[in-house]
Coordinates of C-alpha atoms in Angstrom, one line a residue:
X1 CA 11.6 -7.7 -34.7
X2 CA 7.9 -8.6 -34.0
X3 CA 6.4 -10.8 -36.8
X4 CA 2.7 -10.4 -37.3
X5 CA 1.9 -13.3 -35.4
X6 CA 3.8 -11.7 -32.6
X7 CA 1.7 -8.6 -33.3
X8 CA -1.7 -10.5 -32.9
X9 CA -1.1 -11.7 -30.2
X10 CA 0.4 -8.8 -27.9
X11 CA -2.8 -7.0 -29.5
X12 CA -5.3 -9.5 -28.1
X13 CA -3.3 -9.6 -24.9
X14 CA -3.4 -5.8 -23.7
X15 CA -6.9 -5.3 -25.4
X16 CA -8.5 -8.1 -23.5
X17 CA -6.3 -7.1 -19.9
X18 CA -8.2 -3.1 -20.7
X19 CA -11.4 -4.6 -21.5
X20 CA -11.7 -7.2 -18.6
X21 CA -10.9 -3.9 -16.2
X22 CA -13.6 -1.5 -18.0
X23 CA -15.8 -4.2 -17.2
X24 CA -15.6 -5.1 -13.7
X25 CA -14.9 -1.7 -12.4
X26 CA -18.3 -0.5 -13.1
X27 CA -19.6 -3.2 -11.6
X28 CA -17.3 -2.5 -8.6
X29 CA -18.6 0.9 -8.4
X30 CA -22.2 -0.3 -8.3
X31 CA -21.4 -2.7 -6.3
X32 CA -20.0 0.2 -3.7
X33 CA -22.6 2.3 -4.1
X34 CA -25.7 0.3 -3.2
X35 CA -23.9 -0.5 0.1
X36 CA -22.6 3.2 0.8
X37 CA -25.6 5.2 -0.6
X38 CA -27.4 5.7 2.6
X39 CA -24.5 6.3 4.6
X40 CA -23.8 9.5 1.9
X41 CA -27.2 10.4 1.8
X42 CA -27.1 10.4 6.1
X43 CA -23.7 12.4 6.0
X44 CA -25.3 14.9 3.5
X45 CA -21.7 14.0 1.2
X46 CA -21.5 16.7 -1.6
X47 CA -21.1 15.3 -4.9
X48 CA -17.8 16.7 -6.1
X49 CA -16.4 14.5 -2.8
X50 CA -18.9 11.4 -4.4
X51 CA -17.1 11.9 -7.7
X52 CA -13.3 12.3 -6.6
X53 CA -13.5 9.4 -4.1
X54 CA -15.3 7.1 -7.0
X55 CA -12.1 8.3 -9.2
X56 CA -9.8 7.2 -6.5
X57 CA -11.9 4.0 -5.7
X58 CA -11.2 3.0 -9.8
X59 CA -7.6 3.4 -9.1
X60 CA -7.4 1.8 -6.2
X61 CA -9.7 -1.4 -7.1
X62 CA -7.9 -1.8 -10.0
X63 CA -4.3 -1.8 -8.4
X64 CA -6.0 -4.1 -5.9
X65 CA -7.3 -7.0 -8.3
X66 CA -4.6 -6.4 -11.1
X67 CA -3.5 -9.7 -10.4
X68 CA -7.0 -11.3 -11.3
X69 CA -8.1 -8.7 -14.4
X70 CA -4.8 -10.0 -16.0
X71 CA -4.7 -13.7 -15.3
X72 CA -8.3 -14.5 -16.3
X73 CA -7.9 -11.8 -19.6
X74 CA -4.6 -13.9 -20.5
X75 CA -6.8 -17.1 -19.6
X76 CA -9.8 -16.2 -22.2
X77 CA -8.0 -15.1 -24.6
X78 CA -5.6 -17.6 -25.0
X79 CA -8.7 -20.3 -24.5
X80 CA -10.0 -19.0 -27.9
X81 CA -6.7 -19.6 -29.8
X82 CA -6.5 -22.8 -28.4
X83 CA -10.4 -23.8 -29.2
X84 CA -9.9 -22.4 -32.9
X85 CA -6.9 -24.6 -32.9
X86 CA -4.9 -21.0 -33.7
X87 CA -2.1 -22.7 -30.8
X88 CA -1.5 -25.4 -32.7
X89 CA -1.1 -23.9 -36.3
X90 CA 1.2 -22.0 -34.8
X91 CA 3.1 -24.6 -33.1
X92 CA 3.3 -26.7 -36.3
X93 CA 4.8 -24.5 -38.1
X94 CA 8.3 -24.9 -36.4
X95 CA 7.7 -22.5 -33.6
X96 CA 9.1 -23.7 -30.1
X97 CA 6.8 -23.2 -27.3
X98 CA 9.5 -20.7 -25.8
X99 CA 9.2 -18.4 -29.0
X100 CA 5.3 -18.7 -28.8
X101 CA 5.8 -17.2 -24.9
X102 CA 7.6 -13.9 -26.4
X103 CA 4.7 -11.7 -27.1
X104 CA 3.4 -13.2 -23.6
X105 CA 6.6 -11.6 -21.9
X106 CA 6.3 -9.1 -23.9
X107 CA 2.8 -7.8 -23.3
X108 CA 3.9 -8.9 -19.4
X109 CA 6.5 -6.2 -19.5
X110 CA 4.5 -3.6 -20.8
X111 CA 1.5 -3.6 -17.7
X112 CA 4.3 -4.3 -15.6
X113 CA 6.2 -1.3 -16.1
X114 CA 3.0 1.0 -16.2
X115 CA 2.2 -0.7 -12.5
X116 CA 5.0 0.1 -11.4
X117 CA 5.0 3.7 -12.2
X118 CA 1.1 3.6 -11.4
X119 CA 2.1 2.6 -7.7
X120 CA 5.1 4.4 -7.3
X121 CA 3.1 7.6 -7.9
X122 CA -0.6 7.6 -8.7
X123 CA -1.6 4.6 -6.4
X124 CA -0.5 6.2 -3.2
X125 CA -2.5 9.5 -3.8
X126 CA -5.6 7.6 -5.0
X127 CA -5.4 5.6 -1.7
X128 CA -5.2 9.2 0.3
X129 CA -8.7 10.1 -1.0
X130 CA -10.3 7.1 -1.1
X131 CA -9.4 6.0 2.6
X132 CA -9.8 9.9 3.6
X133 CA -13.5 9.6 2.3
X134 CA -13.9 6.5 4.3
X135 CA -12.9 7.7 7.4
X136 CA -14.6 11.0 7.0
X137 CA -17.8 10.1 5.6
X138 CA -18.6 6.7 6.2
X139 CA -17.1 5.4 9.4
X140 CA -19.3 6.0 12.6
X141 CA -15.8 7.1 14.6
X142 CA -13.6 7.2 11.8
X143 CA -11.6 10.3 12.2
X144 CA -10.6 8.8 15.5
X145 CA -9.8 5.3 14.4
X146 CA -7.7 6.9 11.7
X147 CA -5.0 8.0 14.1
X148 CA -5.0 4.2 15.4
X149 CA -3.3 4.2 19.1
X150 CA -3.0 7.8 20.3
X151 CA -2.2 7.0 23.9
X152 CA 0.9 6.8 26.1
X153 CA 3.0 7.6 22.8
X154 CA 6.9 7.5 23.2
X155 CA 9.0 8.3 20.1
X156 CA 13.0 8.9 19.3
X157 CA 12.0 12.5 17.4
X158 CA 16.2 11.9 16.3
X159 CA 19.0 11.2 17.5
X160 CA 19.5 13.1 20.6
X161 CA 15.5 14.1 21.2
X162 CA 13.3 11.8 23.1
X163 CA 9.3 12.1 23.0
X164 CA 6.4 11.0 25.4
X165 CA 2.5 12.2 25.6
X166 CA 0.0 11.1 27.4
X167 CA -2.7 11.1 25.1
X168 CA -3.2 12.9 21.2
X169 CA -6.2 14.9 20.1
X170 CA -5.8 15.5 16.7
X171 CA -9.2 17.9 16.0
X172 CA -7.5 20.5 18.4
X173 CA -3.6 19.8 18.0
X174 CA -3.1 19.3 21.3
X175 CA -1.4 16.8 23.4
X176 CA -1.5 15.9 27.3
X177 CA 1.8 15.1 29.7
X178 CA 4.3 16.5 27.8
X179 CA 7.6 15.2 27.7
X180 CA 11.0 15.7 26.2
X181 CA 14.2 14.8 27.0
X182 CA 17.7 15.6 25.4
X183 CA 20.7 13.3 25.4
X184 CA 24.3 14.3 24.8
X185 CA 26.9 11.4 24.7
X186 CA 24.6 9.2 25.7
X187 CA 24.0 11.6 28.8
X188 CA 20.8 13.4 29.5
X189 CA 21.4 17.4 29.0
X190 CA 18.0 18.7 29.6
X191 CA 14.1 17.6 30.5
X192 CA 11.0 19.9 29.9
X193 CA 7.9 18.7 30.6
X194 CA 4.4 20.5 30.2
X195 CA 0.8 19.2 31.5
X196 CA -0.6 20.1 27.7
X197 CA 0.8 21.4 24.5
X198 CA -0.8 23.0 21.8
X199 CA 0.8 22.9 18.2
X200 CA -0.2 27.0 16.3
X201 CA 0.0 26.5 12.9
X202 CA 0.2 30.3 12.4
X203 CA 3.2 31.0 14.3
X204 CA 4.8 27.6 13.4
X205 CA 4.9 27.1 17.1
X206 CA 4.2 25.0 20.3
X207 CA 2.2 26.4 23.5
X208 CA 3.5 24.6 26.2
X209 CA 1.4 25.2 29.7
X210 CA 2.6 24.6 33.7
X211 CA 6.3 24.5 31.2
X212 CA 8.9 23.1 33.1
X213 CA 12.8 22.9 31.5
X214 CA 15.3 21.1 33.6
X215 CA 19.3 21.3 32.7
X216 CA 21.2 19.2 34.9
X217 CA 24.6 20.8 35.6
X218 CA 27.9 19.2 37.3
X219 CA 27.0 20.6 40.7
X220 CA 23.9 21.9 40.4
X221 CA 20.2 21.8 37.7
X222 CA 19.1 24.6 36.4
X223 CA 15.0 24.9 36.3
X224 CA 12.9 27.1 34.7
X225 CA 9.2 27.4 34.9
X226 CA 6.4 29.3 33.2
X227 CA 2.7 29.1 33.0
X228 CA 2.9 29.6 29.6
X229 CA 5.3 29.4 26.9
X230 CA 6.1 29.2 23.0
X231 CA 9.0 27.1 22.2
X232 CA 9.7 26.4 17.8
X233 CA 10.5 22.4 18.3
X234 CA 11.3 20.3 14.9
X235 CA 8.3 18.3 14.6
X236 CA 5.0 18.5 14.1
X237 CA 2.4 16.4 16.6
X238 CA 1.1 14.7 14.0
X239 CA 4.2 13.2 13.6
X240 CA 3.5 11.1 17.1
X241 CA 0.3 9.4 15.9
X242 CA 0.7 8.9 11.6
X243 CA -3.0 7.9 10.4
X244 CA -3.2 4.2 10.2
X245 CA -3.1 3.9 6.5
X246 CA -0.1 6.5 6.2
X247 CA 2.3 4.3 4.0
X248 CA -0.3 4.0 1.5
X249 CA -0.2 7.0 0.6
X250 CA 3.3 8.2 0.3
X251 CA 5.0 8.2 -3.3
X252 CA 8.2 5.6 -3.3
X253 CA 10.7 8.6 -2.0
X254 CA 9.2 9.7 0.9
X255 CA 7.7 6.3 2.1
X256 CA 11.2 5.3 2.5
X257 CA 12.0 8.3 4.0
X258 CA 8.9 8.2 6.5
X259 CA 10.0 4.0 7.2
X260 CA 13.6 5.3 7.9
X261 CA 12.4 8.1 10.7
X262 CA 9.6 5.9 12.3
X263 CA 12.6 2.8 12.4
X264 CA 14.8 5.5 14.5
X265 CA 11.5 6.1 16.5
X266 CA 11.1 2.8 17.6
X267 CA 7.8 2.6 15.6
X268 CA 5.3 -0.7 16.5
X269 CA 4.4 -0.2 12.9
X270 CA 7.3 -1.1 10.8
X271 CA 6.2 -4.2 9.3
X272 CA 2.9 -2.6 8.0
X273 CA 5.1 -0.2 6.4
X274 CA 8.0 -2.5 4.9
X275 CA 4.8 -4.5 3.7
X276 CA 3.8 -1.4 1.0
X277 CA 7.0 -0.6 0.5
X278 CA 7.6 -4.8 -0.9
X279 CA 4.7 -4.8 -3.1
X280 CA 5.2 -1.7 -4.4
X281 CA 7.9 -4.3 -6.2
X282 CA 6.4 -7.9 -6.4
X283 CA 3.2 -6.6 -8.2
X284 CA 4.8 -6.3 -11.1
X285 CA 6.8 -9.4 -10.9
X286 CA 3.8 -11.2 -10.7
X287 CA 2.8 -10.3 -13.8
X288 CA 5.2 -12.8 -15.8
X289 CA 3.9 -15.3 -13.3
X290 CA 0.7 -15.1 -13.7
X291 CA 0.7 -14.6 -17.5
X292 CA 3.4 -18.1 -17.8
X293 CA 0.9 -19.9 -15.7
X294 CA -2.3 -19.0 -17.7
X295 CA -0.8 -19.6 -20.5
X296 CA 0.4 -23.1 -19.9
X297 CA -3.0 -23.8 -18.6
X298 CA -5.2 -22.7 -21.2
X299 CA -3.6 -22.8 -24.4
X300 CA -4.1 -26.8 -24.4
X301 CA -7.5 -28.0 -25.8
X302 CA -9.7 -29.5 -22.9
X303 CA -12.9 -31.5 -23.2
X304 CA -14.6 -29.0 -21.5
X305 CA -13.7 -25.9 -23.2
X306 CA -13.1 -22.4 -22.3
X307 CA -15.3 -22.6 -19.6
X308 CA -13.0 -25.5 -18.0
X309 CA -9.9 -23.6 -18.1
X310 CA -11.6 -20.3 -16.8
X311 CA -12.4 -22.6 -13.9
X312 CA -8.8 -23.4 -13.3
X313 CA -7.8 -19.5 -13.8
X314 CA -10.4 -18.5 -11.3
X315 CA -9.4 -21.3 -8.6
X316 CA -5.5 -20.1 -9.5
X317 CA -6.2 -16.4 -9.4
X318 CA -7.7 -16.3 -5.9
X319 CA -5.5 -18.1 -4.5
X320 CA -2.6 -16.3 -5.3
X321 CA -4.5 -13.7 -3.7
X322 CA -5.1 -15.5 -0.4
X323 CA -2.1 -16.3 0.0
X324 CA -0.6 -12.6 -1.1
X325 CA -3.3 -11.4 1.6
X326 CA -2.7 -14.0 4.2
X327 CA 1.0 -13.7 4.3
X328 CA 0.9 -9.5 4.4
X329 CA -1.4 -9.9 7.8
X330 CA 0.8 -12.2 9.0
X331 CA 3.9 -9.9 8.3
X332 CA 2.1 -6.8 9.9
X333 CA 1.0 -8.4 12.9
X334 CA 3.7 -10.7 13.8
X335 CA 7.1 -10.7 13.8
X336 CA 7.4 -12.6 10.8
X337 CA 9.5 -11.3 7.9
X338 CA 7.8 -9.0 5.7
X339 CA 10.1 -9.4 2.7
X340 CA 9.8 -12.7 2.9
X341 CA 6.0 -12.4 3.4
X342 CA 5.8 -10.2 0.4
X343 CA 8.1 -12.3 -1.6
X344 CA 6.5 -16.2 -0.8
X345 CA 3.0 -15.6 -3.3
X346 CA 5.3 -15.4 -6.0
X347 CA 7.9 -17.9 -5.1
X348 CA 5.6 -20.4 -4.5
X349 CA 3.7 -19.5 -8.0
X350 CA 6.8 -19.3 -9.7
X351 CA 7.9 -22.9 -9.3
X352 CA 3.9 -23.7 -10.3
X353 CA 4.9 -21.6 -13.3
X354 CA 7.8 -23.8 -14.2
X355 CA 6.1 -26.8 -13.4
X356 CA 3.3 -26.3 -15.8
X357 CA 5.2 -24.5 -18.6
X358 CA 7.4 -27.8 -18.6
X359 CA 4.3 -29.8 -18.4
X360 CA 2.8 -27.7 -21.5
X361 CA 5.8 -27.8 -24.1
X362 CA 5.4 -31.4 -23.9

């Protein structure tokens, strides 16, 4: 049962966390326009694609800074209890620190939950549009730099089927030194080989020019050659060269789909994937971090106010976000672990959490 002291508090705690993000995401947007306006205005942008991308761009900012909306709401609000001495009534009535916590946890649980669901399934399609729009409006080469590296690709299509092209043009659908290869019992069954193929989205099929298929045979190979010729494969080119911010934007059942086919592929990219696949799950947990620490740090009464523990919360807040930052690079370009890249922000907070919740209840 939630007494009404309980009550007051989880109120304040979710009102402050919506109003601290209806503030600064206006000022994000306005922030983002005056730098992209003239870009828009160049690329003649319609407004309809203005007004979806700034959707997605809420979405995604949000997700992105969650960690700092929440810390410095919990932070303020819990600065005010403390400066109208609220804290210690409360306290002095019998109430054990731990119990004070519970509408903390509480009101933790509750944006921790709707994070969760919010990057398991809206986050990903908000990141779609808003890094679509980027690449498609407001990047010089962008549509190019989306596919990343698009030459000498070689990917394991599955188990037996063996992929390499030369180079990938994704405008046209149509890739250069063909090859594909066919193991059986660790044996190779057949080779074909084309100097370009062209995927047809109509037919559902592959134009394959100067087409060569080699089976090798006991005694002798069989070859045949056309100039031309449509062959149904399993895959689809895009498959070769994913856009660099694919795992973004995949909902939590096919990104670990996709990470399970590009690990049999022999993918360069895993760790950038693993890493969005991590934090789909520490986000959350962060929450209870983050909202322990503020707590212990601002709901003692300091000479210098609110303004002193806001301080505190700042210098805290960003640098849980360096190090969440600094750690995922690290995973995605190295081969250090990503779980463990993923995981370190929050086990190095946590034991700051217990340090200064003991620290407090004294």
């Amino acid at each position: 049962m939630l007494t009404i002291i309980d009550k007051y508090i989880l109120k304040r705690y979710l009102a402050t966390f919506s109003v601290m993000i209806l503030l600064f995401i206006p000022i994000g947007i306005v922030i983002d326009v005056s730098e992209k306006v003239n870009k828009m205005l160049e690329n003649k942008v319609p407004f309809t694609a203005i007004a979806i991308y700034y959707y997605n761009f809420t979405v995604y900012f949000a997700n992105s800074l969650f960690p700092i909306f929440l810390f410095l709401s919990v932070i303020w609000f819990t600065s005010k209890l403390a400066n109208n001495t609220e804290i210690i009534a409360v306290l002095s009535s019998g109430i054990s620190y731990s119990r004070f916590l519970r509408p903390y946890i509480i009101g933790a649980s509750i944006v921790s939950v709707f994070v969760l669901l919010l990057g398991f399934f809206i986050v990903p399609a908000a990141s779609e549009g808003f890094n679509n729009f980027r690449y498609t409006y407001l990047k010089g080469n962008g549509k190019v730099e989306m596919l990343g590296n698009n030459t000498n690709v070689y990917r394991q299509i599955n188990d037996n089927d063996f992929i390499f092209v030369n180079s990938f043009n994704e405008e046209s659908k149509t890739a250069f030194n063909f090859t594909l290869e066919h193991f059986e019992n660790e044996k190779l069954n057949y080779k074909i080989t084309a100097s370009r193929i062209k995927w047809d989205p109509k037919s559902k099929t592959y134009a394959l020019y100067d087409y060569t298929k080699r089976t090798l045979g006991e005694l002798n190979d069989q070859i045949e050659k056309s100039p031309e010729k449509r062959v149904a494969f399993k895959f689809e080119l895009a498959d070769l060269t994913p856009v660099v911010y694919i795992a973004e934007t995949l909902p939590l059942g096919k990104l670990i789909d996709f990470i399970e086919k590009e690990r049999k592929r022999g993918s360069g990219n895993i760790n950038t994937y693993l890493v969005v696949l991590y934090k789909k799950y520490s986000v959350p947990v962060s929450a209870f971090i983050l909202t322990i620490i503020a707590v212990a740090v601002s709901s003692m009464k300091r000479r210098g106010g609110m303004g002193t523990n806001l301080a505190i919360g700042i210098a805290i807040a960003f640098s849980f976000v360096f190090f969440d930052k600094i750690f995922g690079t690290l995973a995605e370009k190295s081969t250090f672990s990503p779980l463990f890249a993923v995981w370190f922000p929050n086990i190095v907070f946590g034991i700051l959490a217990v340090y200064l919740l003991r620290n407090a209840k004294r």
